[in-house]
C-alpha cells in the first residue's frame, strides 16, 4: 500500500517529517533536539530535507524554544512508537513499522469484538472485511497520531463493554484499559477528555459488577501515573501541563460546517469513506439495552472527538494532510460496533453472503480509482475546488455534499445532504431490520426511500 501511494505521487507532507525528527531526538534520549538533529543532518535524509541541511531557526523543525531548549511541539507518544523503526532503517521503515503497529491494533480490536459479540468464523470474516476498506489502508500509511489514537480508544471502549457483558474483570481487561487510557494523551493531548470518559466508564462498570476497590484503584493509579509523567514532561519543557499551546475550540458556523463534514462530507466524512460504519450505528442501537454503559461510552467518545476536531477551525481538516485525517480517530470504534449487528444477524439465522458480497464489491469499487492513480489524496486547503477533488466513489460524488469550501454550513448542495441523510438512514434501518427473524421485506423501505429521493430531487 505504501508503494502504491508513493508511485502515485503521495509524498510526505504536513507534519510527517516533524514527527520523524521528534522520534530521532527521543532515540537520542535528548528531547531538546536542535543540536542532535543538526548533527544527524550531516548523514541522514529527513524526507523534505537533503543531507547537509543547515538549521537556521527552530521553526524549521516545528520546534518550541522553551526554558530547557528547543523541543518538538508534538506530544511524545507517536515519536516514541516511531523511534525504534526510524533508527533501524529511516523513513520507509518507520512508516512500515507504524502501519504494522496499527494493523496489529486492528487485529486485536477485531478479536475482542468477536469475543464480545460471540461471532462465528464466518461472522468474524465479515467483520474483518468491514475493517479492510482501502480508505483505512491509506490512512494507515500516514505518520499522524489520529488513526493510532482511534485504535487505542476503541480498544478501551470495547473492553469496557466486554467487562459489562461478562460481569467480571480479567487480567487482559485490566491491562488493556490501564495502558490504553494512560497512553491516549501521549498521542494527542486532546485525547485527555476521552481518557476521562473511559476511566469513568470503567469505574462505573467495575462498581456495578461488584469488582474490588483494590483492582479499580490499581487501574486508576496506572492511568494517573501515565498522565502525571506526561504533565511533568510538558511542564518542564513548555511551562504548561497541557504542552504546546493550541488554539481553543471555536463555536461558529465554520465549526458546524467542519463537524458535519467529518460525518457527511464527500471528501472527509466517516460514513462516506467507510460506509460499514453505518452498520456500527445499527450495532449501537441493537446493543443499547444489553450494554447501556458500553454504548453510551462509545457515543460520548465519538461525540467529543467530532466536536474537538470540528471546532479546530484554524487548521480545518488538518490542513494539507490526507483527506479524512480528522475523522480517523472515530473510524475504528464505529466499525467495531458493526460486530454486534453481525452477531444479531447470526442469531436471526440470516445469510451473511449478501452483506459479504456487498462490502467486498464496495471496496473493489473504492479501490479502482486509487489503483488507477485517479484519486486525490490530500485536502486542497487553498482552492477547495470541487472539480479538483476526486472523492471516494467515482460516478456518485456528484450526489454527495461537500463541506470543504468556505461558508458551506450545510454542505454544497443542501439537497445532496438531505439525500445522503435519507440514504444513510435507510442503510441503518435495513441493517437493524436484518437482525429480526422472519422474512425480509425490503420493498416498503425502498418505496419510502424512493419517495424521499424524488421529493429531494
Coordinates of C-alpha atoms in Angstrom, one line a residue:
X1 CA 0.0 0.0 0.0
X2 CA 2.9 2.4 0.8
X3 CA 4.5 1.6 -2.5
X4 CA 1.2 2.3 -4.4
X5 CA 0.8 5.7 -2.7
X6 CA 4.4 6.6 -3.5
X7 CA 4.2 5.8 -7.2
X8 CA 1.0 7.8 -7.4
X9 CA 2.6 10.9 -6.0
X10 CA 1.7 10.7 -2.4
X11 CA 4.9 12.0 -0.6
X12 CA 5.5 13.0 3.0
X13 CA 3.7 16.3 3.7
X14 CA 2.4 18.4 6.5
X15 CA 3.7 17.4 9.9
X16 CA 5.0 14.0 8.9
X17 CA 8.7 14.9 8.7
X18 CA 8.5 16.7 12.1
X19 CA 7.2 13.6 13.8
X20 CA 10.2 11.7 12.4
X21 CA 12.6 14.3 13.6
X22 CA 11.0 14.2 17.1
X23 CA 11.4 10.4 17.1
X24 CA 15.1 10.7 16.4
X25 CA 15.5 13.2 19.2
X26 CA 13.8 10.8 21.7
X27 CA 16.0 8.0 20.4
X28 CA 19.0 10.1 21.5
X29 CA 17.2 10.4 24.9
X30 CA 17.6 14.2 24.5
X31 CA 14.2 15.9 23.8
X32 CA 16.0 19.3 23.2
X33 CA 16.7 18.2 19.7
X34 CA 18.3 21.1 17.9
X35 CA 22.0 20.0 18.3
X36 CA 21.2 16.3 17.7
X37 CA 19.2 16.9 14.6
X38 CA 21.8 19.3 13.3
X39 CA 24.4 16.5 13.7
X40 CA 22.1 13.9 12.1
X41 CA 21.5 16.1 9.0
X42 CA 25.2 15.6 8.1
X43 CA 24.5 11.9 7.2
X44 CA 20.7 11.4 7.3
X45 CA 17.9 12.5 4.9
X46 CA 14.8 13.6 6.8
X47 CA 12.2 13.4 4.0
X48 CA 11.9 17.0 2.9
X49 CA 15.5 17.9 4.0
X50 CA 18.5 16.8 1.9
X51 CA 21.7 15.8 3.5
X52 CA 23.7 18.6 4.9
X53 CA 20.7 20.9 5.6
X54 CA 21.6 23.9 7.8
X55 CA 19.1 24.7 10.5
X56 CA 18.6 28.5 10.8
X57 CA 15.6 28.7 13.2
X58 CA 13.8 26.2 15.4
X59 CA 10.7 26.9 13.4
X60 CA 12.2 24.9 10.5
X61 CA 11.7 21.8 12.7
X62 CA 8.3 22.7 14.2
X63 CA 10.2 23.4 17.4
X64 CA 9.3 25.3 20.6
X65 CA 12.1 27.3 22.2
X66 CA 11.4 26.8 25.9
X67 CA 13.3 27.2 29.1
X68 CA 15.2 24.0 28.7
X69 CA 16.0 24.0 25.0
X70 CA 14.2 23.6 21.7
X71 CA 11.8 20.7 21.7
X72 CA 9.2 19.3 19.3
X73 CA 5.8 20.9 19.6
X74 CA 4.1 17.5 19.4
X75 CA 3.2 15.1 22.2
X76 CA 5.9 12.4 22.5
X77 CA 3.6 9.4 22.1
X78 CA 3.8 8.9 18.3
X79 CA 7.6 9.7 18.2
X80 CA 8.1 7.0 20.8
X81 CA 6.4 4.5 18.6
X82 CA 8.4 5.6 15.6
X83 CA 11.8 5.9 17.2
X84 CA 13.0 2.2 17.0
X85 CA 11.8 1.8 13.4
X86 CA 13.2 5.1 12.2
X87 CA 16.6 4.3 13.8
X88 CA 16.7 0.9 12.1
X89 CA 16.0 2.0 8.5
X90 CA 14.9 5.6 8.1
X91 CA 11.6 6.9 6.9
X92 CA 10.4 3.9 4.9
X93 CA 10.9 1.5 7.8
X94 CA 9.3 4.0 10.3
X95 CA 6.2 4.3 8.0
X96 CA 6.1 0.5 7.6
X97 CA 6.6 -0.1 11.3
X98 CA 3.8 2.3 12.3
X99 CA 1.4 0.7 9.8
X100 CA 2.3 -2.7 11.3
X101 CA 1.6 -1.5 14.8
X102 CA -1.8 -0.1 13.6
X103 CA -2.7 -3.3 11.8
X104 CA -1.8 -5.3 14.9
X105 CA -4.1 -3.0 16.9
X106 CA -7.0 -3.5 14.5
X107 CA -6.4 -7.3 14.6
X108 CA -6.5 -7.1 18.5
X109 CA -9.7 -5.0 18.3
X110 CA -11.3 -7.5 15.9
X111 CA -10.5 -10.3 18.3
X112 CA -12.0 -8.5 21.3
X113 CA -15.2 -7.5 19.4
X114 CA -15.5 -11.2 18.2
X115 CA -15.4 -12.2 21.8
X116 CA -17.8 -9.6 22.9
X117 CA -20.4 -10.5 20.2
X118 CA -19.6 -14.2 20.2
X119 CA -19.1 -14.2 16.4
X120 CA -18.8 -17.4 14.4
X121 CA -15.9 -17.8 12.0
X122 CA -18.0 -16.6 9.0
X123 CA -19.2 -13.6 11.0
X124 CA -15.6 -12.8 12.0
X125 CA -14.6 -12.9 8.4
X126 CA -17.3 -10.4 7.5
X127 CA -16.2 -8.1 10.4
X128 CA -12.6 -8.3 9.2
X129 CA -13.7 -7.3 5.7
X130 CA -15.7 -4.4 7.1
X131 CA -12.4 -3.1 8.6
X132 CA -10.4 -3.6 5.4
X133 CA -11.5 -0.6 3.4
X134 CA -9.0 1.0 1.0
X135 CA -9.6 4.2 2.9
X136 CA -8.4 2.6 6.1
X137 CA -5.3 1.1 4.5
X138 CA -4.4 4.5 3.0
X139 CA -4.9 6.2 6.4
X140 CA -2.5 3.6 8.0
X141 CA 0.3 4.7 5.7
X142 CA 0.4 8.2 7.2
X143 CA 2.6 9.4 10.0
X144 CA 0.0 11.0 12.2
X145 CA -1.4 10.2 15.6
X146 CA -5.1 10.2 14.6
X147 CA -5.6 6.6 13.4
X148 CA -3.5 5.0 16.2
X149 CA -5.4 7.2 18.7
X150 CA -8.6 5.9 17.3
X151 CA -7.5 2.3 17.6
X152 CA -6.3 2.7 21.2
X153 CA -9.5 4.4 22.4
X154 CA -11.6 1.8 20.5
X155 CA -9.8 -1.0 22.3
X156 CA -10.5 0.7 25.7
X157 CA -14.2 1.3 24.9
X158 CA -14.8 -2.2 23.7
X159 CA -13.0 -3.6 26.7
X160 CA -15.5 -1.6 28.9
X161 CA -18.4 -3.2 27.0
X162 CA -16.8 -6.6 27.4
X163 CA -16.5 -6.2 31.1
X164 CA -20.1 -5.1 31.3
X165 CA -21.3 -8.1 29.4
X166 CA -19.2 -10.8 31.1
X167 CA -19.7 -9.2 34.5
X168 CA -16.1 -9.8 35.6
X169 CA -12.7 -8.3 35.0
X170 CA -9.9 -10.3 33.6
X171 CA -6.2 -9.6 33.7
X172 CA -6.3 -8.8 29.9
X173 CA -9.1 -6.3 30.5
X174 CA -7.2 -4.6 33.3
X175 CA -4.0 -4.4 31.2
X176 CA -5.8 -3.1 28.1
X177 CA -7.9 -0.5 29.9
X178 CA -5.0 0.8 32.0
X179 CA -2.4 1.0 29.2
X180 CA -4.8 2.4 26.6
X181 CA -6.2 5.2 28.8
X182 CA -2.8 6.1 30.2
X183 CA -1.2 6.3 26.7
X184 CA -4.0 8.2 24.9
X185 CA -3.0 11.8 25.9
X186 CA 0.6 10.9 25.0
X187 CA -0.5 10.7 21.4
X188 CA -2.6 13.9 21.4
X189 CA -3.3 16.0 24.4
X190 CA -7.0 16.4 23.3
X191 CA -7.4 12.7 24.0
X192 CA -7.3 13.6 27.6
X193 CA -11.0 14.4 27.5
X194 CA -11.7 10.9 26.0
X195 CA -9.5 9.4 28.7
X196 CA -11.7 10.9 31.4
X197 CA -14.8 9.4 29.8
X198 CA -13.2 6.0 29.5
X199 CA -11.8 5.8 33.1
X200 CA -15.2 7.0 34.5
X201 CA -16.9 4.3 32.4
X202 CA -14.6 1.6 33.7
X203 CA -15.1 2.7 37.3
X204 CA -18.9 2.7 36.8
X205 CA -18.9 -0.8 35.2
X206 CA -16.5 -2.1 37.8
X207 CA -18.7 -1.0 40.6
X208 CA -21.8 -2.3 39.0
X209 CA -20.4 -5.8 38.7
X210 CA -19.0 -5.7 42.2
X211 CA -15.3 -5.5 41.3
X212 CA -13.0 -5.0 44.3
X213 CA -11.9 -1.4 45.1
X214 CA -8.3 -2.6 45.1
X215 CA -8.5 -3.6 41.4
X216 CA -10.3 -0.5 40.5
X217 CA -7.8 1.7 42.3
X218 CA -4.9 -0.2 40.6
X219 CA -6.2 0.8 37.2
X220 CA -6.8 4.3 38.3
X221 CA -3.3 4.5 39.7
X222 CA -1.8 3.3 36.4
X223 CA -3.7 5.8 34.4
X224 CA -2.8 8.6 36.9
X225 CA 0.9 7.7 36.7
X226 CA 0.9 7.8 32.9
X227 CA -0.9 11.2 32.8
X228 CA 1.4 12.6 35.5
X229 CA 4.5 11.7 33.6
X230 CA 3.2 13.5 30.6
X231 CA 2.2 16.5 32.6
X232 CA 5.7 16.7 34.1
X233 CA 7.3 16.4 30.7
X234 CA 5.0 19.2 29.4
X235 CA 5.6 21.4 32.4
X236 CA 9.4 21.0 32.2
X237 CA 9.7 21.8 28.5
X238 CA 6.7 24.0 27.8
X239 CA 5.9 25.5 31.2
X240 CA 2.4 24.2 30.9
X241 CA 1.0 20.8 31.9
X242 CA -1.0 20.6 28.6
X243 CA 2.0 21.1 26.4
X244 CA 2.4 23.3 23.4
X245 CA -0.4 25.9 23.4
X246 CA -3.1 25.1 20.8
X247 CA -6.0 27.3 19.6
X248 CA -9.1 26.8 21.7
X249 CA -12.3 25.3 20.2
X250 CA -14.3 27.8 18.1
X251 CA -18.0 27.5 18.1
X252 CA -19.4 29.3 15.0
X253 CA -20.8 28.5 11.6
X254 CA -17.5 27.2 10.3
X255 CA -17.3 24.8 13.3
X256 CA -20.8 23.5 12.4
X257 CA -19.7 23.1 8.8
X258 CA -16.4 21.2 9.5
X259 CA -18.1 19.0 12.1
X260 CA -20.8 18.0 9.7
X261 CA -18.1 17.5 7.1
X262 CA -16.4 14.9 9.3
X263 CA -19.6 12.9 9.2
X264 CA -21.3 13.6 5.9
X265 CA -18.6 15.2 3.7
X266 CA -17.8 13.8 0.3
X267 CA -14.1 14.0 1.0
X268 CA -13.9 14.0 4.8
X269 CA -17.0 12.2 6.1
X270 CA -16.6 8.9 8.0
X271 CA -19.8 7.5 6.6
X272 CA -18.7 8.3 3.1
X273 CA -15.2 6.9 3.3
X274 CA -16.3 3.9 5.4
X275 CA -20.0 3.0 4.8
X276 CA -19.6 0.0 7.1
X277 CA -19.6 2.5 10.0
X278 CA -23.3 2.7 9.3
X279 CA -23.6 -0.9 10.4
X280 CA -21.8 0.2 13.5
X281 CA -24.6 2.7 14.2
X282 CA -27.1 -0.2 13.8
X283 CA -24.9 -2.2 16.2
X284 CA -25.0 0.6 18.8
X285 CA -28.8 0.7 18.6
X286 CA -29.2 -3.1 18.9
X287 CA -26.8 -3.2 21.9
X288 CA -28.4 -0.2 23.8
X289 CA -30.4 -2.4 26.3
X290 CA -27.8 -5.2 26.7
X291 CA -24.8 -2.9 27.1
X292 CA -26.0 0.6 28.1
X293 CA -22.7 1.7 29.6
X294 CA -20.7 0.5 26.7
X295 CA -23.0 2.1 24.1
X296 CA -23.2 5.5 26.0
X297 CA -19.4 5.5 26.5
X298 CA -18.7 4.9 22.8
X299 CA -21.2 7.6 21.8
X300 CA -19.6 10.0 24.1
X301 CA -16.1 9.3 22.8
X302 CA -17.2 9.7 19.2
X303 CA -19.1 12.9 20.0
X304 CA -16.2 14.5 21.9
X305 CA -13.7 13.7 19.1
X306 CA -16.1 15.1 16.5
X307 CA -16.6 18.4 18.4
X308 CA -12.9 18.8 19.2
X309 CA -11.8 18.2 15.6
X310 CA -14.7 20.1 14.0
X311 CA -14.2 23.2 16.1
X312 CA -10.5 23.3 15.2
X313 CA -11.2 25.9 12.5
X314 CA -7.8 27.5 12.5
X315 CA -6.5 24.4 10.6
X316 CA -9.6 22.8 9.1
X317 CA -9.4 19.1 8.5
X318 CA -5.7 19.1 9.4
X319 CA -4.5 21.5 6.7
X320 CA -2.8 19.8 3.8
X321 CA -3.0 16.3 5.4
X322 CA -4.7 13.3 3.9
X323 CA -8.4 13.5 3.2
X324 CA -10.3 12.5 6.3
X325 CA -7.5 12.7 8.8
X326 CA -9.7 14.3 11.5
X327 CA -12.2 11.5 11.4
X328 CA -9.7 8.7 11.5
X329 CA -10.0 8.7 15.3
X330 CA -13.6 7.6 15.2
X331 CA -13.4 5.0 12.4
X332 CA -12.2 2.0 14.4
X333 CA -14.8 2.4 17.1
X334 CA -17.7 2.9 14.7
X335 CA -16.8 -0.2 12.7
X336 CA -16.1 -2.2 15.8
X337 CA -19.8 -1.9 16.8
X338 CA -20.7 -3.4 13.5
X339 CA -19.7 -6.7 15.1
X340 CA -22.7 -6.5 17.4
X341 CA -25.1 -6.0 14.4
X342 CA -23.4 -9.0 12.7
X343 CA -24.0 -11.1 15.8
X344 CA -27.7 -10.3 15.7
X345 CA -27.8 -11.3 12.0
X346 CA -26.1 -14.5 13.1
X347 CA -28.7 -15.1 15.8
X348 CA -31.5 -14.5 13.4
X349 CA -30.0 -17.2 11.0
X350 CA -29.5 -14.6 8.3
X351 CA -27.3 -15.4 5.4
X352 CA -24.0 -13.5 5.5
X353 CA -23.2 -14.0 1.9
X354 CA -25.2 -10.9 0.7
X355 CA -23.5 -8.5 3.1
X356 CA -20.1 -10.0 2.4
X357 CA -20.5 -9.6 -1.4
X358 CA -21.9 -6.1 -0.9
X359 CA -19.0 -5.0 1.2
X360 CA -16.3 -6.6 -1.0
X361 CA -17.8 -5.0 -4.1
X362 CA -17.8 -1.6 -2.4
X363 CA -14.1 -1.9 -1.5
X364 CA -13.2 -3.0 -5.0
X365 CA -15.2 0.0 -6.4
X366 CA -13.4 2.3 -4.0
X367 CA -10.0 0.9 -4.8
X368 CA -10.3 1.2 -8.6
X369 CA -9.5 5.0 -8.9
X370 CA -6.7 4.6 -6.3
X371 CA -5.1 1.8 -8.3
X372 CA -5.5 3.8 -11.5
X373 CA -3.9 6.9 -10.0
X374 CA -7.2 8.9 -10.3
X375 CA -7.6 9.6 -6.6
X376 CA -6.8 12.8 -4.8
X377 CA -5.1 12.0 -1.6
X378 CA -4.8 15.5 0.1
X379 CA -7.0 18.2 1.3
X380 CA -7.0 21.1 -1.1
X381 CA -6.9 23.9 1.5
X382 CA -6.1 26.6 -0.9
X383 CA -8.5 26.1 -3.7
X384 CA -11.1 23.7 -2.3
X385 CA -12.3 23.3 -5.9
X386 CA -15.0 20.6 -6.0
X387 CA -13.9 19.6 -9.5
X388 CA -10.2 19.1 -8.5
X389 CA -11.1 16.6 -5.8
X390 CA -11.7 13.0 -6.9
X391 CA -13.8 12.0 -3.9
X392 CA -14.1 8.3 -2.9
X393 CA -16.8 7.0 -5.2
X394 CA -16.5 7.7 -8.9
X395 CA -19.8 8.4 -10.6
X396 CA -21.5 9.0 -7.2
X397 CA -19.6 12.0 -6.0
X398 CA -21.9 14.5 -7.6
X399 CA -24.8 13.5 -5.4
X400 CA -22.7 13.7 -2.2
X401 CA -22.4 17.1 -0.3
X402 CA -19.1 18.8 0.0
X403 CA -18.1 20.8 3.2
X404 CA -14.6 21.8 2.1
X405 CA -15.3 25.2 0.7
X406 CA -15.8 28.5 2.5
X407 CA -19.2 29.2 4.1
X408 CA -20.8 25.9 3.3
X409 CA -22.5 25.4 6.6
X410 CA -24.8 22.6 5.5
X411 CA -22.8 21.5 2.5
X412 CA -22.9 22.0 -1.2
X413 CA -25.5 21.3 -2.1
X414 CA -28.1 21.3 0.7
X415 CA -30.3 18.9 -1.4
X416 CA -27.3 16.5 -1.6
X417 CA -27.1 16.5 2.2
X418 CA -30.8 15.6 2.6
X419 CA -30.4 12.8 0.0
X420 CA -27.4 11.5 1.8
X421 CA -29.1 11.5 5.2
X422 CA -32.1 9.6 3.8
X423 CA -29.7 7.1 2.2
X424 CA -27.8 6.6 5.5
X425 CA -31.0 6.2 7.5
X426 CA -32.2 3.6 5.1
X427 CA -29.0 1.7 5.4
X428 CA -29.2 1.7 9.2
X429 CA -32.8 0.7 9.2
X430 CA -32.2 -2.2 6.9
X431 CA -29.2 -3.3 9.0
X432 CA -31.5 -3.3 12.1
X433 CA -34.3 -5.0 10.3
X434 CA -32.0 -7.7 9.0
X435 CA -31.4 -8.7 12.7
X436 CA -35.0 -9.7 13.2
X437 CA -36.1 -13.2 12.4
X438 CA -38.5 -13.8 9.7
X439 CA -38.9 -12.9 6.0
X440 CA -37.2 -9.8 4.9
X441 CA -39.5 -7.5 3.1
X442 CA -37.4 -4.6 1.8
X443 CA -40.0 -3.2 -0.7
X444 CA -41.8 -0.8 1.7
X445 CA -38.4 0.6 2.8
X446 CA -37.3 1.0 -0.8
X447 CA -40.6 2.7 -1.7
X448 CA -40.2 5.2 1.2
X449 CA -36.6 5.9 0.1
X450 CA -37.7 6.4 -3.5
X451 CA -40.3 8.8 -2.4
X452 CA -37.8 10.8 -0.3
X453 CA -35.3 10.8 -3.2
X454 CA -38.0 12.1 -5.6
X455 CA -39.1 14.8 -3.3
X456 CA -35.5 16.0 -2.8
X457 CA -34.6 16.0 -6.5

